[in-house]
JSON list of C-alpha atoms in Angstrom, two decimals:
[
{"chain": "A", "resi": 1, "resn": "UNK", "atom": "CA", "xyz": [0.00, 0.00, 0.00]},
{"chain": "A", "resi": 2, "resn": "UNK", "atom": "CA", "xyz": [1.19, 3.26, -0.84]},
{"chain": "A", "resi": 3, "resn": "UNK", "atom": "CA", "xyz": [2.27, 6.16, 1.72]},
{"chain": "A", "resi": 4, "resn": "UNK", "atom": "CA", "xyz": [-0.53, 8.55, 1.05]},
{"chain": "A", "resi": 5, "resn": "UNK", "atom": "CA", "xyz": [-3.30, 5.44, 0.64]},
{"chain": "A", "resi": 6, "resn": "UNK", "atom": "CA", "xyz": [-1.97, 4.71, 4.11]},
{"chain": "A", "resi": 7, "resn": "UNK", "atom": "CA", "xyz": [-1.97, 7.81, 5.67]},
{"chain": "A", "resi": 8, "resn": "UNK", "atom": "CA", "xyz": [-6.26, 7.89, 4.52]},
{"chain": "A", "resi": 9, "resn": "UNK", "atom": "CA", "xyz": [-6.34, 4.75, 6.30]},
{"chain": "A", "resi": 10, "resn": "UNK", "atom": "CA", "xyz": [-5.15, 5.59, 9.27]},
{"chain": "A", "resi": 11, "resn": "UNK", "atom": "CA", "xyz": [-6.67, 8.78, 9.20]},
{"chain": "A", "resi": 12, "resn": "UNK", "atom": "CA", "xyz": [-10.02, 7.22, 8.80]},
{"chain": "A", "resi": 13, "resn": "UNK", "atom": "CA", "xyz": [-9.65, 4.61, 11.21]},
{"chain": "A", "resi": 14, "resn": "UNK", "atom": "CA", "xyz": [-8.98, 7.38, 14.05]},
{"chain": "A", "resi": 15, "resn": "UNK", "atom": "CA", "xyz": [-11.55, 9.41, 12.71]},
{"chain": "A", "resi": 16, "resn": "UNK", "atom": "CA", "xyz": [-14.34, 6.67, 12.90]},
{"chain": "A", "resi": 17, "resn": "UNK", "atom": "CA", "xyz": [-12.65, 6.04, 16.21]},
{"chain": "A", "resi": 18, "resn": "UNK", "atom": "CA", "xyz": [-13.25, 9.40, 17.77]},
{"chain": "A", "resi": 19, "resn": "UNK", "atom": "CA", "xyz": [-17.10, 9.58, 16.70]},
{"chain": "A", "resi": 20, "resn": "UNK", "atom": "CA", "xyz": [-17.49, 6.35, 18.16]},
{"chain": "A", "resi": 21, "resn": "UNK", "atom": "CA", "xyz": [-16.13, 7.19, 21.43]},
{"chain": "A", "resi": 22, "resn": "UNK", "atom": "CA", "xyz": [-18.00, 10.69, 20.81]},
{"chain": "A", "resi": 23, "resn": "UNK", "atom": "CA", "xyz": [-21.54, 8.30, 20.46]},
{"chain": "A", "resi": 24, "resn": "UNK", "atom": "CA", "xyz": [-20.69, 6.15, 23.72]},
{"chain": "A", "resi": 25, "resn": "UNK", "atom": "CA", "xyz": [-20.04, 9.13, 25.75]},
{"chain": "A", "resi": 26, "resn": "UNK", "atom": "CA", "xyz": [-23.12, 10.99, 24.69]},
{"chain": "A", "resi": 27, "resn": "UNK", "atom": "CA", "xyz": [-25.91, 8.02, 24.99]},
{"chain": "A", "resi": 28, "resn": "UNK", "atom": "CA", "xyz": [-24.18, 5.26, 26.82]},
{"chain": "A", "resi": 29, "resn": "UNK", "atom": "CA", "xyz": [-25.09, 5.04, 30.50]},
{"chain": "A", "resi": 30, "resn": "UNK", "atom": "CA", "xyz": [-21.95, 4.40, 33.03]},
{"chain": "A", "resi": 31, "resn": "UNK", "atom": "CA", "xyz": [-24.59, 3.96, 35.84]},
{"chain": "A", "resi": 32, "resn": "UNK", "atom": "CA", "xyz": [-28.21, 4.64, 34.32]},
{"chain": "A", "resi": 33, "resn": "UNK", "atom": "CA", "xyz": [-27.70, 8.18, 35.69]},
{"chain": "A", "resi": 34, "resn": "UNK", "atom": "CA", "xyz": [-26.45, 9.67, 32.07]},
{"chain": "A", "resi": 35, "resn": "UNK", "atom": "CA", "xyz": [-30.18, 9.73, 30.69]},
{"chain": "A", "resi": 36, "resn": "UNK", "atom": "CA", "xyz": [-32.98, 10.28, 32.70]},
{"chain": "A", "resi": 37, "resn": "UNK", "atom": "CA", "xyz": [-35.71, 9.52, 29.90]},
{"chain": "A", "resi": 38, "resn": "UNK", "atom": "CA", "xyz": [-36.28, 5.68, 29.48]},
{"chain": "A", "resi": 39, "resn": "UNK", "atom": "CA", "xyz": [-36.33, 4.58, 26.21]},
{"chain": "A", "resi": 40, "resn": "UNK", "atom": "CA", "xyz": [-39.56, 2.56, 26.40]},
{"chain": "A", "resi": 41, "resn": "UNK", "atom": "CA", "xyz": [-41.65, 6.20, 26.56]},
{"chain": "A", "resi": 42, "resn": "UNK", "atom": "CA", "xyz": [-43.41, 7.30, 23.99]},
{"chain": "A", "resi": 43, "resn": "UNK", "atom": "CA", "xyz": [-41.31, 9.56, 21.27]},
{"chain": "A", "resi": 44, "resn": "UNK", "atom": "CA", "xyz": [-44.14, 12.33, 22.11]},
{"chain": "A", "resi": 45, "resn": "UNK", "atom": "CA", "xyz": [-44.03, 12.15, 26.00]},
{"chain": "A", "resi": 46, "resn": "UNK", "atom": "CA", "xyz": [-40.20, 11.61, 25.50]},
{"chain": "A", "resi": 47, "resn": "UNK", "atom": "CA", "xyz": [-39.60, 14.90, 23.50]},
{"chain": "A", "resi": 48, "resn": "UNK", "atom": "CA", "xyz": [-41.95, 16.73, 26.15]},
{"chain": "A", "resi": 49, "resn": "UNK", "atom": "CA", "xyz": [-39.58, 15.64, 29.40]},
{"chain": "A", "resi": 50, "resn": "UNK", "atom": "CA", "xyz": [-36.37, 16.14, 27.43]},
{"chain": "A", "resi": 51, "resn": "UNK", "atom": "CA", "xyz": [-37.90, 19.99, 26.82]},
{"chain": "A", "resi": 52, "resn": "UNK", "atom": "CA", "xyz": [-37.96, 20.24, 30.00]},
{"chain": "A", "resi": 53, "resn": "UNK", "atom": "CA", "xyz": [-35.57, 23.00, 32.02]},
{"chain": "A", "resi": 54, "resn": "UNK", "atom": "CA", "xyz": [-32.42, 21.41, 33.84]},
{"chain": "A", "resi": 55, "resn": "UNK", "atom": "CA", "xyz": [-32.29, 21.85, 37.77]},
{"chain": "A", "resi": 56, "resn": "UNK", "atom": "CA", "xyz": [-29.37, 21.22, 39.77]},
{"chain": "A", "resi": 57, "resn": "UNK", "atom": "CA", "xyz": [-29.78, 19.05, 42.77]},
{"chain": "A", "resi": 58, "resn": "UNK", "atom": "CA", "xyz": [-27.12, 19.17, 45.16]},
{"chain": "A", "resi": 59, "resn": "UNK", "atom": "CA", "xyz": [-26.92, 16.51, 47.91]},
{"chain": "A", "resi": 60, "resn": "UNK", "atom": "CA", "xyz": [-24.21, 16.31, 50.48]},
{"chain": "A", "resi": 61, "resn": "UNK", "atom": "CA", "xyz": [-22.98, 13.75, 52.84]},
{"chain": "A", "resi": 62, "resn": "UNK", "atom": "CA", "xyz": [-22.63, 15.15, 56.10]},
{"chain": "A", "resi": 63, "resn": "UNK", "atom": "CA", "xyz": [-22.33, 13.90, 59.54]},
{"chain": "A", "resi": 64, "resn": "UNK", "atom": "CA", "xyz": [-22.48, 10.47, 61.04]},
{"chain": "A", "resi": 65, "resn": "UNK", "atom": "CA", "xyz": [-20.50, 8.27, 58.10]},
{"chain": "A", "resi": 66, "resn": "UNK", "atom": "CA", "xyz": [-18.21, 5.96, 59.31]},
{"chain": "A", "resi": 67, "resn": "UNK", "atom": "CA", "xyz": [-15.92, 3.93, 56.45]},
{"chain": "A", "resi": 68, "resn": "UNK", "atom": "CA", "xyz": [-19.50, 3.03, 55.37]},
{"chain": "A", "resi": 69, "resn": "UNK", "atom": "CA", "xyz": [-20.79, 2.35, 51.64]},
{"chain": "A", "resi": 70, "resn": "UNK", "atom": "CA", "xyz": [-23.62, 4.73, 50.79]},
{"chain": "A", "resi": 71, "resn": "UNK", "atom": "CA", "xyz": [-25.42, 4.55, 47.61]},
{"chain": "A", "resi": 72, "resn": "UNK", "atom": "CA", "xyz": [-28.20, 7.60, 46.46]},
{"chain": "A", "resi": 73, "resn": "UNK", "atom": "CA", "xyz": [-31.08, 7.11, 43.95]},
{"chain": "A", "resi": 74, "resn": "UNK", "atom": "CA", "xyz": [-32.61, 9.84, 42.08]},
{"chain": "A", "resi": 75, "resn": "UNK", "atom": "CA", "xyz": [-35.78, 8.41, 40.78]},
{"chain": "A", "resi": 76, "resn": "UNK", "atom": "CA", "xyz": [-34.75, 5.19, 40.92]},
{"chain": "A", "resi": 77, "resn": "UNK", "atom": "CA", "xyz": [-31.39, 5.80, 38.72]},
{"chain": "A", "resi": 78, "resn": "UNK", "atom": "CA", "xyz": [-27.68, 5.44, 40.64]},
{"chain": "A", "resi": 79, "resn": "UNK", "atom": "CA", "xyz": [-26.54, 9.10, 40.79]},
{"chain": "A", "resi": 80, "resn": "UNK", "atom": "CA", "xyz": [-23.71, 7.85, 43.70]},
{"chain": "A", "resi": 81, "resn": "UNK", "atom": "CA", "xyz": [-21.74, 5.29, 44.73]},
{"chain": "A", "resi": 82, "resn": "UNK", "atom": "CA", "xyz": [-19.14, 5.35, 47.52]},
{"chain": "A", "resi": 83, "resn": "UNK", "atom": "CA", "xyz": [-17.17, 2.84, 49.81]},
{"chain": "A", "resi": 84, "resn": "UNK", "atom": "CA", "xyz": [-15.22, 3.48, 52.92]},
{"chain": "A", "resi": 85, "resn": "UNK", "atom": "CA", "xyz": [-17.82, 7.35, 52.99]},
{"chain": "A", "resi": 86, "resn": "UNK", "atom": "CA", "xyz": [-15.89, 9.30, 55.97]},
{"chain": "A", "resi": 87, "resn": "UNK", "atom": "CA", "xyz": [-16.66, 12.39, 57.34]},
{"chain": "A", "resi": 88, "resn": "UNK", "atom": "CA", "xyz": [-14.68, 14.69, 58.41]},
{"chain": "A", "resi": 89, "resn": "UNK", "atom": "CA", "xyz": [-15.21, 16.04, 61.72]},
{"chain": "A", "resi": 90, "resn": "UNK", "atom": "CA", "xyz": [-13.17, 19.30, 60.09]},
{"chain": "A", "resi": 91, "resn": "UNK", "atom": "CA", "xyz": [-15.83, 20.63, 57.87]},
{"chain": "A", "resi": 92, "resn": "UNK", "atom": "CA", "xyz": [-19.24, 18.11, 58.47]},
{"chain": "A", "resi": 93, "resn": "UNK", "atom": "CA", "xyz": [-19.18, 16.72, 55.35]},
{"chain": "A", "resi": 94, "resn": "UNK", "atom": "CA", "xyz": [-18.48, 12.98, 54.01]},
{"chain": "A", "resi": 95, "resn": "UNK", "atom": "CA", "xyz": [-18.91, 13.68, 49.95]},
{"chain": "A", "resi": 96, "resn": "UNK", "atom": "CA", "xyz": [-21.14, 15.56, 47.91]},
{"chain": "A", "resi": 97, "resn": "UNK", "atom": "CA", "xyz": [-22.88, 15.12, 44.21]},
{"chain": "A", "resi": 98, "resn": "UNK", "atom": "CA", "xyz": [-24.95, 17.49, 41.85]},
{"chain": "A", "resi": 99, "resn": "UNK", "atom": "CA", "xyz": [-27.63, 15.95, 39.58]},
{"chain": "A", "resi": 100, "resn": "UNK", "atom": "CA", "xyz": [-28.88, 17.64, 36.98]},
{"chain": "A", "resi": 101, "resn": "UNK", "atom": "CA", "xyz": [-32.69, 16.59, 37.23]},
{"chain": "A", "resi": 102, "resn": "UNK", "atom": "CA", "xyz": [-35.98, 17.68, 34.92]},
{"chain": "A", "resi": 103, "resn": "UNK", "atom": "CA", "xyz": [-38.75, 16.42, 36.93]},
{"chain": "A", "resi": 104, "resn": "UNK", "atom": "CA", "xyz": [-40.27, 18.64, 39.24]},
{"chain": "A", "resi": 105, "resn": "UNK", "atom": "CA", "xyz": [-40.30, 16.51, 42.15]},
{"chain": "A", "resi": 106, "resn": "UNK", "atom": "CA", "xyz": [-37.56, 14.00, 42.36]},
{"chain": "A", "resi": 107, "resn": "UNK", "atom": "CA", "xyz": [-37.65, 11.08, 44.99]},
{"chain": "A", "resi": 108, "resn": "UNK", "atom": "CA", "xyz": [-34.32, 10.48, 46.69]},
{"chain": "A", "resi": 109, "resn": "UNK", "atom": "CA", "xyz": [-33.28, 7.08, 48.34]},
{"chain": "A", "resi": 110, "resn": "UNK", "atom": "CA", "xyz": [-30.53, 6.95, 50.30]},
{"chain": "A", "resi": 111, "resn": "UNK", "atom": "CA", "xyz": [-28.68, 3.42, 51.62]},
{"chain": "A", "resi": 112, "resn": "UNK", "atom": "CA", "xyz": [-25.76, 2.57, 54.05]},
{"chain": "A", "resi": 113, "resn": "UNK", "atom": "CA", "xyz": [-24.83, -1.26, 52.95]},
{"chain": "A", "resi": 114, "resn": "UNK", "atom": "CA", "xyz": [-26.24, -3.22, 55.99]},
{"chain": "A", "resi": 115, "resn": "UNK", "atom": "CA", "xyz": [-27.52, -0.44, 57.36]},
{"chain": "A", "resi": 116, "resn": "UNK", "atom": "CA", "xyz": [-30.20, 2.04, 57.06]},
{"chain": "A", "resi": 117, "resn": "UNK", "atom": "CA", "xyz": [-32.70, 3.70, 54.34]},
{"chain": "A", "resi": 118, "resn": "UNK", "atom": "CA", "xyz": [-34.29, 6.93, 53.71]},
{"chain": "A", "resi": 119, "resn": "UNK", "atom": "CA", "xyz": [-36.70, 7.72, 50.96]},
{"chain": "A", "resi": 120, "resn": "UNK", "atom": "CA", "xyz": [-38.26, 11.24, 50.50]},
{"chain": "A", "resi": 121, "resn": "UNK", "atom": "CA", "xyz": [-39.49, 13.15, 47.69]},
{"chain": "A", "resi": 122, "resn": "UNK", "atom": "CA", "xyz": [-37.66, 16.35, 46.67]},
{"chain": "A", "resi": 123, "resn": "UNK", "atom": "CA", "xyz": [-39.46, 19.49, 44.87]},
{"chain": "A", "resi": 124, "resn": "UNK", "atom": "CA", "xyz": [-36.15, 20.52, 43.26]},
{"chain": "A", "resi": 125, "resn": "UNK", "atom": "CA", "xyz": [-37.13, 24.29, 42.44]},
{"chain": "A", "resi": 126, "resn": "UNK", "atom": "CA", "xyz": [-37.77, 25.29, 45.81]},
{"chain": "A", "resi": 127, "resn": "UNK", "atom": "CA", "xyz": [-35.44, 23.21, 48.03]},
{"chain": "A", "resi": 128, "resn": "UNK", "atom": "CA", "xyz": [-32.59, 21.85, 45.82]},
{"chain": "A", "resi": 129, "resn": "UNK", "atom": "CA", "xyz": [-29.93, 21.32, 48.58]},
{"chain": "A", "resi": 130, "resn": "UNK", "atom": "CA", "xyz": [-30.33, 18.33, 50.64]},
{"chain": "A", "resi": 131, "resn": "UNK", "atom": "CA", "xyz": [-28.23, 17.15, 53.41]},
{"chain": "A", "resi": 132, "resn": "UNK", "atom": "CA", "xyz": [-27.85, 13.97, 54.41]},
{"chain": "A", "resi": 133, "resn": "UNK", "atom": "CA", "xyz": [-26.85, 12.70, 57.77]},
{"chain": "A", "resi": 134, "resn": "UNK", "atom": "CA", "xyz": [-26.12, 9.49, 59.80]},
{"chain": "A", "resi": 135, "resn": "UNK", "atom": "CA", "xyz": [-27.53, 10.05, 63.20]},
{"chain": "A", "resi": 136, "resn": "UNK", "atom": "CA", "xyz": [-28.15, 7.49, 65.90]},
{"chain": "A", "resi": 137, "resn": "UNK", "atom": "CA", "xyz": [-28.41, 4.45, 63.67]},
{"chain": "A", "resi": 138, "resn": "UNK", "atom": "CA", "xyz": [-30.67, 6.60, 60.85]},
{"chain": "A", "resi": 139, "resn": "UNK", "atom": "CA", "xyz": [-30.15, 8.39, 58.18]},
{"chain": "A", "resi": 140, "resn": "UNK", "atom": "CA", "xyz": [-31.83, 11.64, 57.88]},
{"chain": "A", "resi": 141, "resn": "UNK", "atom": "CA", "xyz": [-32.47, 13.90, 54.43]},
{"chain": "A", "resi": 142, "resn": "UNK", "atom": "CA", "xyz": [-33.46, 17.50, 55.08]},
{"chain": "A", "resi": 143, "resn": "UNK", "atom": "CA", "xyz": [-34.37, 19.34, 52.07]},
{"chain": "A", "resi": 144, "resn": "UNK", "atom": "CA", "xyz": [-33.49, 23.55, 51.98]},
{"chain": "A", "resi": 145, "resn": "UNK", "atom": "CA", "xyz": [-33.62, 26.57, 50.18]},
{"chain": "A", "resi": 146, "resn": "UNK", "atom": "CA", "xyz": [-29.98, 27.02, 50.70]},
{"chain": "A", "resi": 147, "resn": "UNK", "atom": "CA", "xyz": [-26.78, 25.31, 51.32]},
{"chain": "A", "resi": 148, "resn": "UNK", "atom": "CA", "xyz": [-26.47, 24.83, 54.78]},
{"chain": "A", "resi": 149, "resn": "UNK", "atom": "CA", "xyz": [-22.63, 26.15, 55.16]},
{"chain": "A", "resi": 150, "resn": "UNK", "atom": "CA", "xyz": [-19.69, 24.29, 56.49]},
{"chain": "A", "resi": 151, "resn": "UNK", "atom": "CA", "xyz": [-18.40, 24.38, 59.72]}
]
């Protein structure tokens, strides 16, 4: 093969290359979190919740985590995953995610691996900052306004 025929080759190949790894990163889900809208909707219902404005929803670790494994659920989808979560004692705070969420109201579900649960529903425009805490053998979610500060 000649030098320039080669050169298109290869220039292809990394070209098709890219766009592929340009497709996976757009519509393949790492955790389910990437893309909120299942498939199995409706294209019409589909196209209305994709319309829909972006919120940030900010949850934070805080208090009370212990070397434990937390996982969070936004509507049922992984948004967080997390072994050995510690907080530190410094500043309150264990870890801390942002999910960008369309839904109005979101429900959040909250697990420490062999221990506790906490489920509550989240109306994202008016309280989108949620702390989470680990207090005497419960986990507790309180929705705000603001971001509570550090300490």
């Amino acid at each position: 093969m000649s030098s320039p025929m080669r050169w298109r080759h290869v220039l292809h190949a990394t070209l098709v290359a890219l766009v592929a790894l340009f497709l996976w990163l757009v519509w393949s889900p790492l955790d389910g979190s990437r893309n909120p809208v299942p498939r199995s909707l409706p294209s019409s219902t589909r196209s209305d919740m994709e319309t829909r404005p972006v919120m940030p929803l900010h949850l934070k670790l805080r208090d009370g985590f212990q070397e434990d494994t937390v996982s969070i659920q936004v509507d049922g989808l992984t948004v967080y995953y997390g072994r050995k979560v510690q907080t530190d004692p410094s500043i309150s705070l264990a870890d801390a995610v942002d999910v960008p969420v369309t839904a109005a109201v979101v429900r959040v579900r909250v697990e420490v691996q062999g221990g506790p649960v906490a489920e509550q529903d989240i109306r994202v425009a008016e309280t989108p900052f949620v702390d989470i805490r680990r207090v005497d053998g419960q986990l507790q979610l309180h929705a705000s306004v603001d971001e509570m500060p550090m300490l």
